[in-house]
Tab-separated table of C-alpha atoms in Angstrom:
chain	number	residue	atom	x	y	z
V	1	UNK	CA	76.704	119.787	79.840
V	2	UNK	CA	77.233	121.520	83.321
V	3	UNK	CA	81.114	122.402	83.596
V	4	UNK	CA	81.193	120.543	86.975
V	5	UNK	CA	79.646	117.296	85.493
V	6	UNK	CA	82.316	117.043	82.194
V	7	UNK	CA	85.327	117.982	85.377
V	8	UNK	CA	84.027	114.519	86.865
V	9	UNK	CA	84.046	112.708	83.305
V	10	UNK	CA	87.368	113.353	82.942
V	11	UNK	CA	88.232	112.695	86.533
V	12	UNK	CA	86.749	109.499	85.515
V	13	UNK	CA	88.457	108.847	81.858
V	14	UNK	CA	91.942	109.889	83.580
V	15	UNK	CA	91.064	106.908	86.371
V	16	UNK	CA	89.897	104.478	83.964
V	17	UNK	CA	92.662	105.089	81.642
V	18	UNK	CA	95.737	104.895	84.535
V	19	UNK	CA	94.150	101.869	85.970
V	20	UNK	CA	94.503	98.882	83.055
V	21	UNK	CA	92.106	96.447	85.206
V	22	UNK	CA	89.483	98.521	86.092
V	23	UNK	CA	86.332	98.329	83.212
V	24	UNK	CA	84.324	101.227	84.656
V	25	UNK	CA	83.761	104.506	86.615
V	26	UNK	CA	80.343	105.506	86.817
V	27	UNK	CA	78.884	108.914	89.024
V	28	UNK	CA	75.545	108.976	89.544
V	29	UNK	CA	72.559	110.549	91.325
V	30	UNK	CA	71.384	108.543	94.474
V	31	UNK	CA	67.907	108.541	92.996
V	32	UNK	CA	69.807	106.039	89.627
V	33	UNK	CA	70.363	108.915	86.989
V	34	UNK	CA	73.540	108.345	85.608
V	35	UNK	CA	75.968	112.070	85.299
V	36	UNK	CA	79.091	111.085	84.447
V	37	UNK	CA	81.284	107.824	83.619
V	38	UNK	CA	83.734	106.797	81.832
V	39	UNK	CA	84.338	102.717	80.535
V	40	UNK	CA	87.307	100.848	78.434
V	41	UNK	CA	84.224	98.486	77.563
V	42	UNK	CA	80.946	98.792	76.388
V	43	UNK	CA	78.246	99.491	79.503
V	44	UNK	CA	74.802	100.020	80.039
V	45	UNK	CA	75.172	103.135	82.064
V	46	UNK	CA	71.228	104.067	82.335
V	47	UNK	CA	70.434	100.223	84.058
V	48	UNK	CA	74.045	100.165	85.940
V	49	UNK	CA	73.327	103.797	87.975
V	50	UNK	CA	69.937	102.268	88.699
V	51	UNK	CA	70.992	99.652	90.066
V	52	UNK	CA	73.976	100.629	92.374
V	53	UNK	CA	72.040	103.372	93.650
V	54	UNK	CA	69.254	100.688	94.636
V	55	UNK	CA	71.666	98.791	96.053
V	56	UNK	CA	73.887	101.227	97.794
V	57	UNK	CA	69.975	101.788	99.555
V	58	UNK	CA	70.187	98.195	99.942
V	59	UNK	CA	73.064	98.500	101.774
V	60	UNK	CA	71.911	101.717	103.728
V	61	UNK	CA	69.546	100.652	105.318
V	62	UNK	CA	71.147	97.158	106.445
V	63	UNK	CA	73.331	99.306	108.083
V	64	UNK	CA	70.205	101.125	109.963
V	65	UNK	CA	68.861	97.922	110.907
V	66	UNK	CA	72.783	96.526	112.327
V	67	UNK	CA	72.600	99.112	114.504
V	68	UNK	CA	74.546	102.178	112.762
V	69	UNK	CA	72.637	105.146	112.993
V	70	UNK	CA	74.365	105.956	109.898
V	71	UNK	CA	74.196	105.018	106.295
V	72	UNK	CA	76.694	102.274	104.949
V	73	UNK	CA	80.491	103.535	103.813
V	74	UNK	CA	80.487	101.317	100.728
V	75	UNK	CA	79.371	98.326	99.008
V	76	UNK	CA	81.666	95.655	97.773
V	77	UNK	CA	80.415	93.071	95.092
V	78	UNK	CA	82.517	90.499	94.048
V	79	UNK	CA	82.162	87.850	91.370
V	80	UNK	CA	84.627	85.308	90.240
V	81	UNK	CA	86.078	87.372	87.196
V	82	UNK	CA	84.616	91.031	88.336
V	83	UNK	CA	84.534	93.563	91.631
V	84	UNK	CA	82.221	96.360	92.063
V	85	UNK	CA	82.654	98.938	94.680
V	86	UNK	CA	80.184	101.352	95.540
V	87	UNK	CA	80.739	104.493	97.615
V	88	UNK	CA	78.725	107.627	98.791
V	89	UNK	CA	80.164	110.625	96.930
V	90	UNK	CA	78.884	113.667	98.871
V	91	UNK	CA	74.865	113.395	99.936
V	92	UNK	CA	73.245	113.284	96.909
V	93	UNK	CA	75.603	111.397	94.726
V	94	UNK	CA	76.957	107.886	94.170
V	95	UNK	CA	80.370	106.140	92.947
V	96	UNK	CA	80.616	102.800	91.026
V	97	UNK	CA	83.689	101.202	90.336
V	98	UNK	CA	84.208	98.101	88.116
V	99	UNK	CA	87.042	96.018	87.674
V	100	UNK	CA	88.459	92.812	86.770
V	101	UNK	CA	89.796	90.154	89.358
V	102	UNK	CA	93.034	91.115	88.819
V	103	UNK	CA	92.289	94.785	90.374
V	104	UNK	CA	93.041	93.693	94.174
V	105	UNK	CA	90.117	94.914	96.542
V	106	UNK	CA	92.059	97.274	98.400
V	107	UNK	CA	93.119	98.985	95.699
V	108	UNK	CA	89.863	99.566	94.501
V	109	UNK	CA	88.471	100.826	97.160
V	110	UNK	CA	91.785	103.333	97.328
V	111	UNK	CA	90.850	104.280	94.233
V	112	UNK	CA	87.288	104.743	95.437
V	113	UNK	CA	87.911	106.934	98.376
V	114	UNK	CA	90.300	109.062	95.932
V	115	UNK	CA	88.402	109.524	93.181
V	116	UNK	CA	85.303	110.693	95.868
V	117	UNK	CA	87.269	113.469	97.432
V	118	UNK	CA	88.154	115.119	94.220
V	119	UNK	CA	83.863	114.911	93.051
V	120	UNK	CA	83.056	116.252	96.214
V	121	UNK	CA	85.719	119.065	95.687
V	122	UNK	CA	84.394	119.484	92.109
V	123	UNK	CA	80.795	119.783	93.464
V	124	UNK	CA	81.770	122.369	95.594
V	125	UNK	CA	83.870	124.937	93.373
V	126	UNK	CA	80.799	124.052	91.009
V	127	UNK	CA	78.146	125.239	93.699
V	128	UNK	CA	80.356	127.966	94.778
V	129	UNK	CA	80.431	129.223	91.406
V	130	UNK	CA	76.662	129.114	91.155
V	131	UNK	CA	76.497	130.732	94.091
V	132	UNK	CA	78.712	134.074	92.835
V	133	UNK	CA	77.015	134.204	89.531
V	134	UNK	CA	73.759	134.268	91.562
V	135	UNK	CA	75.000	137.230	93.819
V	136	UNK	CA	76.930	139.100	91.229
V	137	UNK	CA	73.243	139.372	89.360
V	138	UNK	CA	71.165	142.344	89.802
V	139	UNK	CA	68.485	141.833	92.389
V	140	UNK	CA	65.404	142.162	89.079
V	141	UNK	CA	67.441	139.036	87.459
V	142	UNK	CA	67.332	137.105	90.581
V	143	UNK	CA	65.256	133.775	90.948
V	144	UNK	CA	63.420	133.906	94.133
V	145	UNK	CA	65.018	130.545	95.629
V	146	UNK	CA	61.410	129.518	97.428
V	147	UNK	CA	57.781	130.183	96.649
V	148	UNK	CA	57.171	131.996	100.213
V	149	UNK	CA	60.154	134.491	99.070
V	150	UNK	CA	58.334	134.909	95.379
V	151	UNK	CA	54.944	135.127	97.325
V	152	UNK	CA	56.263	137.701	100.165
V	153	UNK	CA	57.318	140.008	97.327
V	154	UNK	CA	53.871	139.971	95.540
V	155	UNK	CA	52.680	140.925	99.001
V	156	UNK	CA	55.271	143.554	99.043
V	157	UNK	CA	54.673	145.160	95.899
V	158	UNK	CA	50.985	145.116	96.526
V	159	UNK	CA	50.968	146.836	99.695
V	160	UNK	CA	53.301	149.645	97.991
V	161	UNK	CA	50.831	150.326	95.117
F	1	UNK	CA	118.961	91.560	95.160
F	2	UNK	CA	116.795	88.135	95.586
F	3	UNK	CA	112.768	89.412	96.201
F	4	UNK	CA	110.427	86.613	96.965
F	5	UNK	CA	107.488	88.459	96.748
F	6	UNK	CA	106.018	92.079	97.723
F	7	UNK	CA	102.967	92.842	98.956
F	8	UNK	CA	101.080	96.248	99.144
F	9	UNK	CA	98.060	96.369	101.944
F	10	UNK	CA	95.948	99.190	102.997
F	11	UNK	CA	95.495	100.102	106.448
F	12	UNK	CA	92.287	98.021	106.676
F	13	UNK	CA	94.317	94.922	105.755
F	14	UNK	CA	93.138	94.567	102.267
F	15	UNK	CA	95.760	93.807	99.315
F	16	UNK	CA	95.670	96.147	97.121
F	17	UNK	CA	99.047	94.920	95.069
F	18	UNK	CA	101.200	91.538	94.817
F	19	UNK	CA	104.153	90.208	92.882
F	20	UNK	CA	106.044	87.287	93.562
F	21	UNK	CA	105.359	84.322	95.164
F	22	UNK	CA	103.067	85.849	97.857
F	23	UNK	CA	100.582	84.091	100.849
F	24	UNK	CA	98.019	86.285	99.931
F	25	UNK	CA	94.596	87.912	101.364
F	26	UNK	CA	95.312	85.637	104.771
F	27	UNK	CA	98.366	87.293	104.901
F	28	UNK	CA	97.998	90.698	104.368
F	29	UNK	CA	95.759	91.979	107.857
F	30	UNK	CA	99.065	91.139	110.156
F	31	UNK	CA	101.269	93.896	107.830
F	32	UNK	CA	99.382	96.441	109.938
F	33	UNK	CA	99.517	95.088	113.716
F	34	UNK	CA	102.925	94.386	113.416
F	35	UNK	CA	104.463	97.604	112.144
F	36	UNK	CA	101.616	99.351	114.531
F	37	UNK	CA	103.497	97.651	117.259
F	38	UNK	CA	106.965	97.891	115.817
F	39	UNK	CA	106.054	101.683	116.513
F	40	UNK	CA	105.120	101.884	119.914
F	41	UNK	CA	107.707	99.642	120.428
F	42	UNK	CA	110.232	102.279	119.157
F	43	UNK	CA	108.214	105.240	120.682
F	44	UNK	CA	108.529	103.585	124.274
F	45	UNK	CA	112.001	103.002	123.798
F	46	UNK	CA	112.680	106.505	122.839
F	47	UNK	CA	114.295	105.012	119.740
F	48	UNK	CA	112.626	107.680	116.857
F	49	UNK	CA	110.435	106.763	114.053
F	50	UNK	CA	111.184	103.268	113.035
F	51	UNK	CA	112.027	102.953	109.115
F	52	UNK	CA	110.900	99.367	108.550
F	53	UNK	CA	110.344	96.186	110.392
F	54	UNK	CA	112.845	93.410	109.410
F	55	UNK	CA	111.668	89.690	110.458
F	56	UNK	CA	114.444	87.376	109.882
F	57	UNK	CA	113.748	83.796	108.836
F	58	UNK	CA	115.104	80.497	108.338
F	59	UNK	CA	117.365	79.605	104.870
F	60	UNK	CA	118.377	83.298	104.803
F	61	UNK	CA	115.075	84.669	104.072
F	62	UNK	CA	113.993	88.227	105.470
F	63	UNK	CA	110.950	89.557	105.877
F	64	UNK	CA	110.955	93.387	105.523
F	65	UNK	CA	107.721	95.863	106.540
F	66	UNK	CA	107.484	99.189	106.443
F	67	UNK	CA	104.648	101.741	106.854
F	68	UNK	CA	104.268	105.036	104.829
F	69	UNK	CA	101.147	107.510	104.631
F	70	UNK	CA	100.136	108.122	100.808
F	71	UNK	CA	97.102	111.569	100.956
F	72	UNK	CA	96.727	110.527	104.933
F	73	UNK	CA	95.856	106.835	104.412
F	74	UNK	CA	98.594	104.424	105.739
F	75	UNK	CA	100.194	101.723	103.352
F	76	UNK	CA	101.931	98.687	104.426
F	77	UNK	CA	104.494	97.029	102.231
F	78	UNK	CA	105.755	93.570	103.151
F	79	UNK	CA	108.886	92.182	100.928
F	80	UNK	CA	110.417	88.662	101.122
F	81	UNK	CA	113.876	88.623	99.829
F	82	UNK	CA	116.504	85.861	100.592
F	83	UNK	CA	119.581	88.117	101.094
F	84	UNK	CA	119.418	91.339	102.088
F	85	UNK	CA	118.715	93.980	99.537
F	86	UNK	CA	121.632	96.541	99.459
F	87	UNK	CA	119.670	99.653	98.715
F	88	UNK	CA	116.587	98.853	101.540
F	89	UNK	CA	115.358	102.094	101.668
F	90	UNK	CA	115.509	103.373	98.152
F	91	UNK	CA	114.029	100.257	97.046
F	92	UNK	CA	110.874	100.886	99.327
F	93	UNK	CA	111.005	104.505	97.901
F	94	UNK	CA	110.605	103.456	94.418
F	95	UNK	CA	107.546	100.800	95.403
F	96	UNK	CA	105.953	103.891	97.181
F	97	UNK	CA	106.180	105.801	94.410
F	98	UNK	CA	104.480	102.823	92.322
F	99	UNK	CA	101.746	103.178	94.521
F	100	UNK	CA	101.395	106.336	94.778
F	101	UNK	CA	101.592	107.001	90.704
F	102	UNK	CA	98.924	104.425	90.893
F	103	UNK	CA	96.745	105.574	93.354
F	104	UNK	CA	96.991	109.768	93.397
F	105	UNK	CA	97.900	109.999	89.021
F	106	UNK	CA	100.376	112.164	87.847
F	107	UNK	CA	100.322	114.681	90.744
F	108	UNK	CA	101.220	111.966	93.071
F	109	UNK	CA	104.437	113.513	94.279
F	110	UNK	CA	102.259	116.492	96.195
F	111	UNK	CA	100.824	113.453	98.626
F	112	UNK	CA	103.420	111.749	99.461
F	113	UNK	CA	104.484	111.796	103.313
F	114	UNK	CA	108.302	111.029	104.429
């Protein structure tokens, strides 16, 4: 497990375990691959990320078509015994929140915005870490980052032999 | 110390904590515009940063608001008692740090704001 994606599960398991009314925290890809979460009940996380990241889209592009030339800040479900909150966490990632009733809707969502600054922080020591280990390589070891850069050296190498 | 109820609302007007005998979701979007204007009021008068809002009621009830940043997000706290706590301010202090403990975890103290 990437050391940035077991940082957010216990991000997660901390949050779930402070707050006594809320069921679930649940991080997941925008395209509905669950990568971290953490639950004081039993979920299905592979169905759950699918689903909030359809209908964080959902709520996306209702947003678009309001007017905003922006995508949607969150998305608030609310059932008689359950509220789910879902948030943007960075560009390629997605928050879900559950909790019970008795969690009050502005606390969730404080717990939302939160629990989204410290993942994007995470996400960003993580790629900044990537990003040294990938410099502090010797050129040989280095993976070209695009195919023009892999095909340019080819070209390179040919014209020197 | 007689506390009807307190209420904890974000600065979008949404509860985010009761006890007591509160009004409620209805309730809780005026906590902002009044201690919003509460402060200009005080900033026009040249009268400093005001502590809390006190609205005083009939049957010796008081209504007491106050405004405090938790991470650079306001928080409103509204408290009903019927006679006026002693200990105002350190009694808000300790329902701040509720909040905060709540909201931020164990390194909550790092956040807070005044």
């Amino acid at each position: 497990m990437d050391k940035y994606k077991k940082a957010c599960r216990d991000e997660l398991e901390q949050l779930v375990a402070r707050e006594a009314n809320l069921n679930a925290a649940l991080l997941c890809s925008v395209d509905g691959l669950p990568v971290a979460y953490a639950a004081s009940v039993d979920i299905e996380a592979d169905a759950i990320a699918a689903m909030c990241s359809s209908m964080l889209s959902l709520g996306d592009a209702l947003a678009i078509q309001g007017g905003d030339d922006e995508e949607c800040i969150q998305v608030v479900t609310q059932s008689r015994g359950h509220t789910v909150a879902l948030i943007h966490a960075g560009t390629d990632m997605l928050l879900a929140l559950m909790g019970s009733s008795e969690l009050k809707l502005g606390m969730l969502l404080g717990h939302a915005r939160k629990e989204v600054e410290i993942i994007i922080d995470l996400m960003s020591k993580s790629e900044q870490e990537k990003q040294q280990i990938e410099e502090s390589k010797p050129a040989t070891q280095k993976q070209p980052a695009l195919l023009e850069e892999l095909v340019k050296r080819v070209m390179q190498e040919a014209q020197n032999r | 110390m007689d506390l009807i109820f307190i209420m904890v609302v974000n600065e979008e007007g949404l509860l985010m904590a009761e006890v007591g005998a509160s009004p409620g979701e209805d309730f809780a979007p005026y906590s902002s515009s009044i201690m919003e204007n509460a402060s200009k009021m005080a900033a026009i008068g040249q009268m400093g940063v005001p502590v809390c809002s006190a609205l005083v009621l009939e049957r010796g009830r008081m209504l007491i608001m106050h405004e405090t940043k938790l991470d650079g997000e306001s928080v409103y706290l509204s408290i009903l008692c019927r006679k006026v706590p002693a200990g105002v301010q350190s009694l808000i202090r300790k329902i701040v740090d509720c909040v905060a403990r709540a909201l931020l975890g164990h390194g909550y103290k790092e956040h807070l704001i005044g």
